[in-house]
Coordinates of C-alpha atoms and ligand atoms in Angstrom, one line a residue:
M1 CA 64.3 97.3 97.0
A2 CA 67.9 96.1 96.6
N3 CA 69.9 95.2 99.7
P4 CA 72.2 98.0 101.1
F5 CA 75.9 97.7 100.4
P6 CA 78.2 97.0 103.4
E7 CA 78.8 99.8 105.8
H8 CA 82.0 101.9 104.8
F9 CA 81.8 100.6 101.3
F10 CA 84.4 102.4 99.1
W11 CA 82.5 104.4 96.5
G12 CA 84.7 106.2 94.1
A13 CA 86.4 106.6 90.9
A14 CA 89.9 106.0 89.4
T15 CA 92.4 107.7 87.3
S16 CA 96.2 107.9 86.9
A17 CA 98.8 110.6 87.0
P18 CA 99.8 110.3 83.3
Q19 CA 96.2 110.5 82.2
S20 CA 95.0 113.4 84.3
E21 CA 97.8 115.3 85.9
G22 CA 99.1 117.6 83.2
G23 CA 101.8 120.1 84.3
Q24 CA 103.9 118.2 81.9
Y25 CA 107.3 119.9 82.4
E26 CA 106.2 122.1 85.3
G27 CA 107.3 121.8 88.9
G28 CA 110.5 120.0 88.2
R29 CA 109.0 117.0 86.4
S30 CA 111.1 115.1 83.9
A31 CA 109.8 113.3 80.8
S32 CA 108.0 110.0 80.9
T33 CA 108.0 107.5 78.1
W34 CA 104.6 108.8 76.9
D35 CA 105.9 112.4 76.7
K36 CA 108.8 111.3 74.6
W37 CA 106.8 108.9 72.4
F38 CA 104.4 111.6 71.6
E39 CA 107.2 114.0 70.7
L40 CA 108.7 111.4 68.4
E41 CA 105.5 110.0 66.8
P42 CA 102.5 112.3 67.4
E43 CA 100.7 110.7 64.4
N44 CA 100.2 107.5 66.4
F45 CA 97.9 109.4 68.8
N46 CA 94.2 110.0 68.2
S47 CA 93.8 113.6 66.8
N48 CA 97.3 114.4 67.8
Q49 CA 96.2 114.5 71.4
G50 CA 99.2 113.9 73.6
P51 CA 100.0 113.6 77.3
K52 CA 100.2 117.3 77.7
N53 CA 96.5 117.6 77.0
T54 CA 95.2 116.0 80.1
T55 CA 92.6 117.0 82.7
N56 CA 95.2 119.3 84.3
V57 CA 94.7 118.1 87.8
F58 CA 98.1 119.6 88.7
D59 CA 96.5 123.1 88.5
R60 CA 92.9 122.2 89.4
Y61 CA 93.1 119.6 92.2
K62 CA 91.7 122.0 94.8
E63 CA 88.5 122.3 92.7
D64 CA 88.5 118.6 91.8
T65 CA 88.6 117.3 95.3
K66 CA 85.6 119.4 96.1
L67 CA 83.8 118.0 93.0
M68 CA 84.3 114.5 94.5
S69 CA 82.6 115.3 97.7
D70 CA 79.8 117.1 95.7
I71 CA 78.8 113.7 94.5
N72 CA 79.5 111.8 97.7
L73 CA 82.5 109.9 96.7
N74 CA 84.3 108.6 99.8
S75 CA 87.5 107.2 98.0
Y76 CA 89.6 107.9 95.0
R77 CA 92.5 106.3 93.2
T78 CA 95.2 108.0 91.3
S79 CA 98.9 107.5 90.9
I80 CA 102.1 109.3 91.6
S81 CA 104.2 110.2 88.7
W82 CA 107.6 108.6 89.3
N83 CA 109.3 111.1 87.0
R84 CA 107.8 114.0 89.0
L85 CA 108.7 112.7 92.4
L86 CA 112.3 111.6 91.4
P87 CA 113.0 113.4 88.1
D88 CA 116.4 111.7 87.7
G89 CA 115.5 108.6 89.7
K90 CA 117.6 109.6 92.7
T91 CA 116.9 113.2 93.7
L92 CA 113.7 114.0 95.6
N93 CA 111.8 116.9 94.0
P94 CA 110.5 119.1 96.8
Q95 CA 107.8 120.7 94.5
A96 CA 106.4 117.3 93.8
V97 CA 106.3 116.5 97.5
Q98 CA 104.5 119.7 98.2
Y99 CA 101.9 119.1 95.4
Y100 CA 101.1 115.5 96.3
R101 CA 101.0 116.3 100.0
D102 CA 98.5 119.1 99.5
Y103 CA 96.5 117.0 97.0
F104 CA 96.2 114.0 99.4
K105 CA 95.5 116.2 102.4
R106 CA 92.7 117.9 100.5
L107 CA 91.2 114.5 99.6
R108 CA 91.2 113.5 103.2
D109 CA 89.7 116.9 104.2
Q110 CA 86.8 116.2 101.8
G111 CA 86.3 112.8 103.4
V112 CA 87.8 111.0 100.4
E113 CA 90.2 108.1 101.1
P114 CA 93.1 108.3 98.7
I115 CA 94.2 105.0 97.2
I116 CA 97.6 105.7 95.7
N117 CA 99.2 103.7 93.0
L118 CA 102.9 103.8 92.1
F119 CA 103.1 102.7 88.4
H120 CA 100.4 103.2 85.8
F121 CA 102.2 102.3 82.5
D122 CA 104.4 105.4 82.9
M123 CA 108.1 104.5 82.8
P124 CA 110.4 107.5 83.3
W125 CA 112.2 108.2 80.1
W126 CA 115.7 108.1 81.6
L127 CA 115.0 104.5 82.7
M128 CA 113.4 103.5 79.4
E129 CA 116.5 104.6 77.7
K130 CA 118.4 102.0 79.8
G131 CA 115.9 99.3 78.8
G132 CA 113.0 99.9 81.1
W133 CA 111.6 96.8 82.8
E134 CA 113.9 94.6 80.6
N135 CA 116.8 96.0 82.6
R136 CA 117.1 94.3 85.9
E137 CA 118.3 97.5 87.5
S138 CA 114.7 98.7 87.2
I139 CA 113.8 96.6 90.2
D140 CA 116.1 98.5 92.6
H141 CA 115.1 101.8 91.1
F142 CA 111.4 101.0 91.6
A143 CA 112.0 99.8 95.2
F144 CA 113.8 103.1 95.9
Y145 CA 111.0 105.1 94.4
A146 CA 108.4 103.1 96.4
R147 CA 110.3 103.7 99.7
I148 CA 110.5 107.4 99.1
A149 CA 106.8 107.6 98.3
F150 CA 105.9 105.6 101.5
E151 CA 108.2 107.9 103.6
Q152 CA 106.9 111.1 102.1
F153 CA 103.2 110.4 102.1
G154 CA 102.7 107.4 104.4
D155 CA 100.9 109.6 107.0
L156 CA 98.3 110.7 104.5
V157 CA 97.9 107.5 102.4
H158 CA 96.7 104.3 104.0
Y159 CA 95.9 102.3 100.9
W160 CA 98.9 101.8 98.5
T161 CA 99.1 99.8 95.3
T162 CA 102.3 99.0 93.4
F163 CA 101.1 98.6 89.8
N164 CA 98.0 99.1 87.7
E165 CA 97.4 96.1 85.3
P166 CA 101.1 95.0 85.2
I167 CA 100.4 92.6 82.4
V168 CA 99.4 95.4 80.1
H169 CA 102.8 97.0 79.8
V170 CA 104.1 93.5 79.0
T171 CA 101.5 92.6 76.3
C172 CA 101.1 96.1 74.8
G173 CA 104.8 97.0 74.9
Y174 CA 106.5 93.7 74.2
L175 CA 103.9 91.8 72.2
G176 CA 102.2 94.7 70.4
E177 CA 102.5 98.3 69.4
Y178 CA 100.2 100.0 71.9
H179 CA 103.0 100.9 74.3
W180 CA 106.6 101.9 73.8
P181 CA 109.1 100.3 73.0
K182 CA 106.7 98.5 70.5
V183 CA 108.7 95.2 70.6
N184 CA 107.2 91.9 69.5
N185 CA 109.1 89.2 71.2
L186 CA 107.7 86.6 73.6
K187 CA 111.0 85.9 75.3
R188 CA 111.6 89.5 76.1
A189 CA 108.0 89.9 77.2
V190 CA 108.4 87.1 79.8
Q191 CA 111.6 88.8 81.1
V192 CA 109.7 92.0 81.5
A193 CA 106.9 90.2 83.4
H194 CA 109.4 88.6 85.7
H195 CA 111.1 91.8 86.5
T196 CA 107.8 93.5 87.1
N197 CA 106.8 90.8 89.6
L198 CA 110.1 91.2 91.3
A199 CA 109.7 95.0 91.4
H200 CA 106.2 94.6 92.9
A201 CA 107.6 92.3 95.6
A202 CA 110.6 94.6 96.3
A203 CA 108.2 97.5 96.9
V204 CA 106.1 95.3 99.3
V205 CA 109.3 94.5 101.2
E206 CA 110.1 98.2 101.5
F207 CA 106.6 98.9 102.8
R208 CA 106.8 96.2 105.4
K209 CA 110.2 97.3 106.5
L210 CA 109.0 100.8 107.2
G211 CA 106.1 99.5 109.3
I212 CA 103.9 102.4 108.3
E213 CA 100.2 102.4 109.0
G214 CA 98.1 101.1 106.1
K215 CA 97.8 98.3 103.6
I216 CA 99.4 97.5 100.4
G217 CA 97.9 95.9 97.3
N218 CA 98.3 95.4 93.6
I219 CA 95.7 96.3 90.9
L220 CA 95.2 93.5 88.4
N221 CA 92.9 93.3 85.4
L222 CA 91.2 90.0 86.2
S223 CA 88.9 88.7 83.6
P224 CA 87.1 85.4 83.9
V225 CA 88.1 83.0 81.1
Y226 CA 85.4 81.1 79.3
A227 CA 86.0 78.2 76.9
K228 CA 84.0 77.8 73.7
S229 CA 83.1 74.3 74.7
N230 CA 83.9 71.5 77.2
Q231 CA 86.0 69.6 74.7
A232 CA 89.4 68.8 76.0
E233 CA 91.2 71.1 73.5
D234 CA 89.1 74.1 74.4
L235 CA 89.6 73.5 78.1
Q236 CA 93.3 73.3 77.5
A237 CA 93.1 76.6 75.8
K238 CA 91.2 78.0 78.7
L239 CA 93.8 76.7 81.2
N240 CA 96.6 78.3 79.1
A241 CA 94.8 81.7 78.8
E242 CA 93.9 81.7 82.5
T243 CA 97.5 80.9 83.4
L244 CA 99.1 83.5 81.1
H245 CA 96.7 86.3 81.3
V246 CA 95.3 86.1 84.8
K247 CA 97.4 83.9 87.1
S248 CA 100.9 85.0 86.0
F249 CA 100.4 88.1 88.2
L250 CA 97.6 87.0 90.5
E251 CA 99.4 84.0 92.0
P252 CA 102.7 85.8 92.9
T253 CA 100.6 88.7 94.2
V254 CA 98.4 86.6 96.5
N255 CA 100.3 83.4 97.1
G256 CA 103.9 84.5 96.6
E257 CA 104.7 82.0 93.8
Y258 CA 104.3 81.4 90.1
P259 CA 101.7 78.9 89.0
E260 CA 103.2 75.4 88.2
H261 CA 101.5 75.4 84.8
L262 CA 103.1 78.7 83.9
I263 CA 106.5 77.3 84.6
T264 CA 105.7 74.2 82.5
L265 CA 104.4 76.2 79.6
L266 CA 107.5 78.5 79.6
K267 CA 109.9 75.6 80.0
D268 CA 108.3 73.6 77.2
N269 CA 108.6 76.6 74.9
D270 CA 112.1 77.7 75.8
L271 CA 110.8 80.9 77.3
L272 CA 112.0 80.7 80.9
P273 CA 113.3 84.1 81.9
H274 CA 116.8 84.8 83.2
T275 CA 116.7 84.6 87.0
L276 CA 119.1 85.0 89.9
D277 CA 119.4 83.2 93.2
G278 CA 117.0 84.8 95.6
D279 CA 114.3 85.6 93.0
K280 CA 112.0 82.9 94.3
E281 CA 112.4 84.2 97.9
L282 CA 111.8 87.8 96.9
I283 CA 108.6 86.8 95.0
S284 CA 107.4 85.0 98.1
K285 CA 107.6 88.3 100.0
G286 CA 105.3 90.1 97.6
K287 CA 102.0 88.9 99.1
V288 CA 99.5 91.7 99.4
D289 CA 96.9 92.8 101.9
F290 CA 94.3 93.4 99.3
L291 CA 93.6 93.3 95.5
G292 CA 92.3 96.0 93.1
V293 CA 90.3 94.3 90.4
N294 CA 89.9 96.1 87.1
Y295 CA 87.1 94.5 85.1
Y296 CA 85.9 95.5 81.7
Q297 CA 85.2 92.3 79.7
P298 CA 85.7 88.5 79.9
I299 CA 88.3 86.5 77.9
R300 CA 86.7 83.9 75.6
V301 CA 88.9 81.3 74.1
E302 CA 89.0 78.2 71.9
A303 CA 91.7 75.8 70.9
V304 CA 94.4 76.7 68.4
P305 CA 94.1 74.4 65.3
T306 CA 96.9 71.9 65.7
D307 CA 98.4 72.7 62.3
E308 CA 98.7 76.4 63.3
V309 CA 100.5 75.9 66.5
N310 CA 104.2 77.1 66.5
H311 CA 106.4 75.1 68.8
P312 CA 108.3 76.7 70.5
A313 CA 105.6 79.4 70.7
T314 CA 106.2 82.7 69.0
S315 CA 103.1 84.5 70.3
L316 CA 100.3 84.1 72.8
G317 CA 98.2 83.0 69.9
D318 CA 100.0 79.6 70.1
F319 CA 98.4 78.9 73.5
S320 CA 94.8 79.9 72.9
R321 CA 92.7 81.7 70.3
H322 CA 90.0 84.3 70.8
Y323 CA 86.5 82.9 70.6
N324 CA 83.9 85.1 69.0
W325 CA 80.8 84.3 71.1
P326 CA 77.9 84.9 68.8
E327 CA 75.6 86.1 71.7
K328 CA 77.9 88.7 72.9
K329 CA 76.7 92.3 73.7
M330 CA 79.3 94.9 72.7
N331 CA 80.3 98.4 73.6
P332 CA 80.7 99.4 69.9
Y333 CA 82.8 102.4 70.7
R334 CA 85.6 100.7 72.5
G335 CA 85.0 97.3 70.9
W336 CA 84.8 95.5 74.3
E337 CA 82.2 92.9 75.3
I338 CA 79.8 93.9 78.0
Y339 CA 79.2 91.0 80.3
P340 CA 78.4 92.1 83.9
E341 CA 78.1 88.5 85.2
G342 CA 81.9 88.3 84.7
I343 CA 82.4 90.4 87.8
Y344 CA 80.5 87.8 89.9
D345 CA 82.5 85.0 88.5
I346 CA 85.8 86.8 89.3
A347 CA 84.6 87.5 92.8
M348 CA 83.8 83.9 93.3
M349 CA 87.2 82.8 92.0
I350 CA 88.9 85.1 94.5
K351 CA 86.7 83.7 97.3
E352 CA 87.1 80.1 96.5
D353 CA 90.7 79.9 95.1
Y354 CA 92.5 82.8 96.7
G355 CA 91.5 82.6 100.4
N356 CA 88.8 85.3 100.0
I357 CA 91.4 88.0 100.1
P358 CA 89.8 91.5 100.5
F359 CA 89.4 93.2 97.1
Y360 CA 87.6 96.1 95.6
I361 CA 86.6 96.8 92.0
S362 CA 89.3 99.3 91.1
E363 CA 88.1 100.0 87.6
N364 CA 85.0 99.3 85.6
G365 CA 83.4 101.6 83.1
M366 CA 82.1 102.4 79.6
G367 CA 83.9 104.5 77.1
V368 CA 81.6 106.3 74.6
S369 CA 82.6 108.3 71.5
E370 CA 81.2 111.7 70.7
E371 CA 79.3 111.9 73.9
E372 CA 78.4 115.5 73.4
R373 CA 75.6 114.4 71.2
F374 CA 73.8 113.3 74.4
A375 CA 74.0 116.7 76.1
D376 CA 70.7 118.3 77.1
D377 CA 70.2 122.1 76.8
K378 CA 72.1 122.6 80.1
G379 CA 75.1 120.7 78.8
I380 CA 74.3 117.7 81.0
I381 CA 75.2 114.5 79.2
Q382 CA 72.2 112.1 79.5
D383 CA 74.3 109.0 79.9
D384 CA 71.6 106.5 80.7
Y385 CA 73.7 103.8 79.0
R386 CA 76.4 104.4 81.6
I387 CA 74.0 104.2 84.5
E388 CA 72.6 100.9 83.2
F389 CA 76.2 99.6 82.7
I390 CA 77.2 100.5 86.3
Y391 CA 73.9 99.2 87.7
D392 CA 74.3 95.8 86.0
H393 CA 77.9 95.5 87.2
L394 CA 77.0 96.7 90.8
A395 CA 74.1 94.2 90.9
N396 CA 76.7 91.5 90.3
V397 CA 79.0 92.9 92.9
Q398 CA 76.2 92.8 95.4
K399 CA 75.2 89.3 94.4
A400 CA 78.9 88.3 95.1
I401 CA 78.9 90.1 98.4
D402 CA 75.7 88.3 99.4
A403 CA 77.5 85.0 98.4
G404 CA 80.3 85.8 100.8
A405 CA 82.8 87.7 98.6
N406 CA 85.1 90.1 100.5
C407 CA 84.5 93.1 98.2
F408 CA 85.0 96.5 99.9
G409 CA 84.4 99.0 97.1
Y410 CA 83.6 99.9 93.6
H411 CA 85.4 102.6 91.5
L412 CA 84.3 103.8 88.1
W413 CA 86.8 104.5 85.4
T414 CA 86.8 107.5 85.6
F415 CA 86.1 110.6 87.5
I416 CA 86.5 113.4 84.9
D417 CA 86.9 112.3 81.2
C418 CA 90.6 111.7 80.9
W419 CA 93.3 111.2 78.2
S420 CA 93.5 107.6 77.1
W421 CA 96.9 106.9 75.7
L422 CA 96.8 106.3 72.0
N423 CA 93.1 106.9 72.0
G424 CA 93.4 110.4 73.3
Y425 CA 90.0 111.7 74.1
R426 CA 88.2 109.5 71.6
N427 CA 86.1 107.7 74.3
R428 CA 84.7 109.4 77.3
Y429 CA 84.4 107.5 80.6
G430 CA 83.8 110.1 83.4
F431 CA 81.2 111.0 85.9
Y432 CA 82.2 114.5 84.9
R433 CA 82.3 115.8 81.3
L434 CA 85.5 117.6 80.4
I435 CA 85.2 120.5 77.9
L436 CA 88.5 120.3 76.1
E437 CA 88.7 123.9 75.1
T438 CA 88.1 125.4 78.5
G439 CA 88.9 122.6 81.0
E440 CA 85.4 123.0 82.5
R441 CA 84.0 120.0 84.4
I442 CA 80.3 119.4 84.1
P443 CA 78.5 116.6 85.9
K444 CA 76.8 114.0 83.8
K445 CA 73.5 112.4 84.7
S446 CA 75.4 109.4 86.0
A447 CA 77.1 111.8 88.5
F448 CA 73.8 112.8 90.0
W449 CA 72.6 109.2 90.0
I450 CA 75.7 107.9 91.8
K451 CA 75.4 110.7 94.3
D452 CA 72.0 109.3 95.3
V453 CA 73.1 105.7 95.2
I454 CA 76.0 106.5 97.6
Q455 CA 73.8 108.5 99.9
Q456 CA 71.3 105.6 100.1
N457 CA 74.2 103.0 100.0
Q458 CA 71.8 101.1 97.7
L459 CA 71.3 100.6 94.0
I460 CA 68.6 102.7 92.3
K461 CA 67.0 101.5 89.1
L462 CA 67.2 104.0 86.3
N463 CA 63.4 104.1 85.8
Q464 CA 62.8 104.7 89.5
Y465 CA 65.4 107.4 89.4
D466 CA 63.9 109.2 86.4
K467 CA 60.6 109.2 88.3
G468 CA 62.4 110.8 91.2
E469 CA 61.5 108.0 93.6
Ligands
BG6_501 C1 92.3 100.4 81.9 C2 93.5 101.3 82.2 O1 92.7 99.2 81.5 O2 91.5 100.8 80.9 C3 93.3 102.8 82.0 O3 94.0 101.1 83.5 C4 92.5 103.0 80.7 O4 94.5 103.4 82.0 C5 91.2 102.2 80.8 O5 92.4 104.3 80.3 C6 90.3 102.4 79.6 O6 90.9 102.0 78.4 P1 91.1 102.9 77.2 O7 92.1 102.3 76.4 O8 89.8 103.1 76.5 O9 91.6 104.2 77.8

């Protein structure tokens, strides 16, 4: 028998407003960048599935909060849509206030602790037209939005987070084509990252000023970085990747300052962002009470061959290269490595190097294509692969807790299959299956399994579960 999880462990699932809310232009909501991008270039999105086709929580939250308690979830993370709460960035939308208040209250009534995030890749269009995070004004706009959210919902929400995976809108939007504005420019990416770190800190400052009950955190995608070998060049690549991909947001968030090596790398490559007096002080005020850790896969790196390095760097590929570990196990649908031990390594890094700050696993999950082929005659998806995936990751969470890690919860990505950006509904992640045509929600086998795990507060092996033990 496995050990029980700590008392009051947060069992739950995560989603975001843009991926689940729907009600695209209803209730006074203005456009986000995703709405506009889809209108401009629908062909970029899987099967023309745009942000309008989401789980439609806006209309169905009353039913959905009930579905959470049906499977014993005691916590849930979603986000507020900035462009719903403040459609023009300044004017409070009373319909949004009413919707979110009722939603969060119903979560509480069902015994589900809401963890509410402020920004999940969804820049309001009016602000994107002014340059989005590249424009320094975005910091003040975000701080204003954060303050309004804290004031309006602070009595119902006691766990706040500022960003989800803030490095992703930097890399996908300014070093790739997965997010608008599809720019590829390292210098601009660094500026966006700096403004995002400042916006995070400015929101924390607003939170502390209001003195409301609760805690504030930041949700980071923290992957352990493994080098191909112990040779100096590979270890240097590891240090670079760790600094750029992990610590660039982790250190400001926990320690209130940028890592020295980051500053050295940026200086050396003429990439330092434009800063103002006071930036350093503001960053120092962004220290959080807890971390959300999204973990899907590790980062594996090797040295960049010397004759291929650009100096000054023009892309992240000048600092480290992806190492294709021959022994890796893959999720073939999403193309991501499955390495449950990584969650233990991250937990130990937080314990040893970051003062054992409290954290929870805010996302972990397995996206699978064409999942309907696994449905039984009652329409229940027999997702044994997902149960095994969760089991293996939770076993490592437990091992970390036993070794002293301060982990207070585990959330699956996601609750009900949701819309996944450019991938639309290609990969399904939920405890509940979504029937696209009708919006019906049907629990998968993993939903029944997690219900029992939560009830026992203990892991249950799939073969024991099948036998009903
Ligand atoms: C996380 C994001 O990184 O991964 C989610 O926070 C996202 O928004 C999830 O949906 C799964 O990735 P994808 O690309 O398959 O949707």
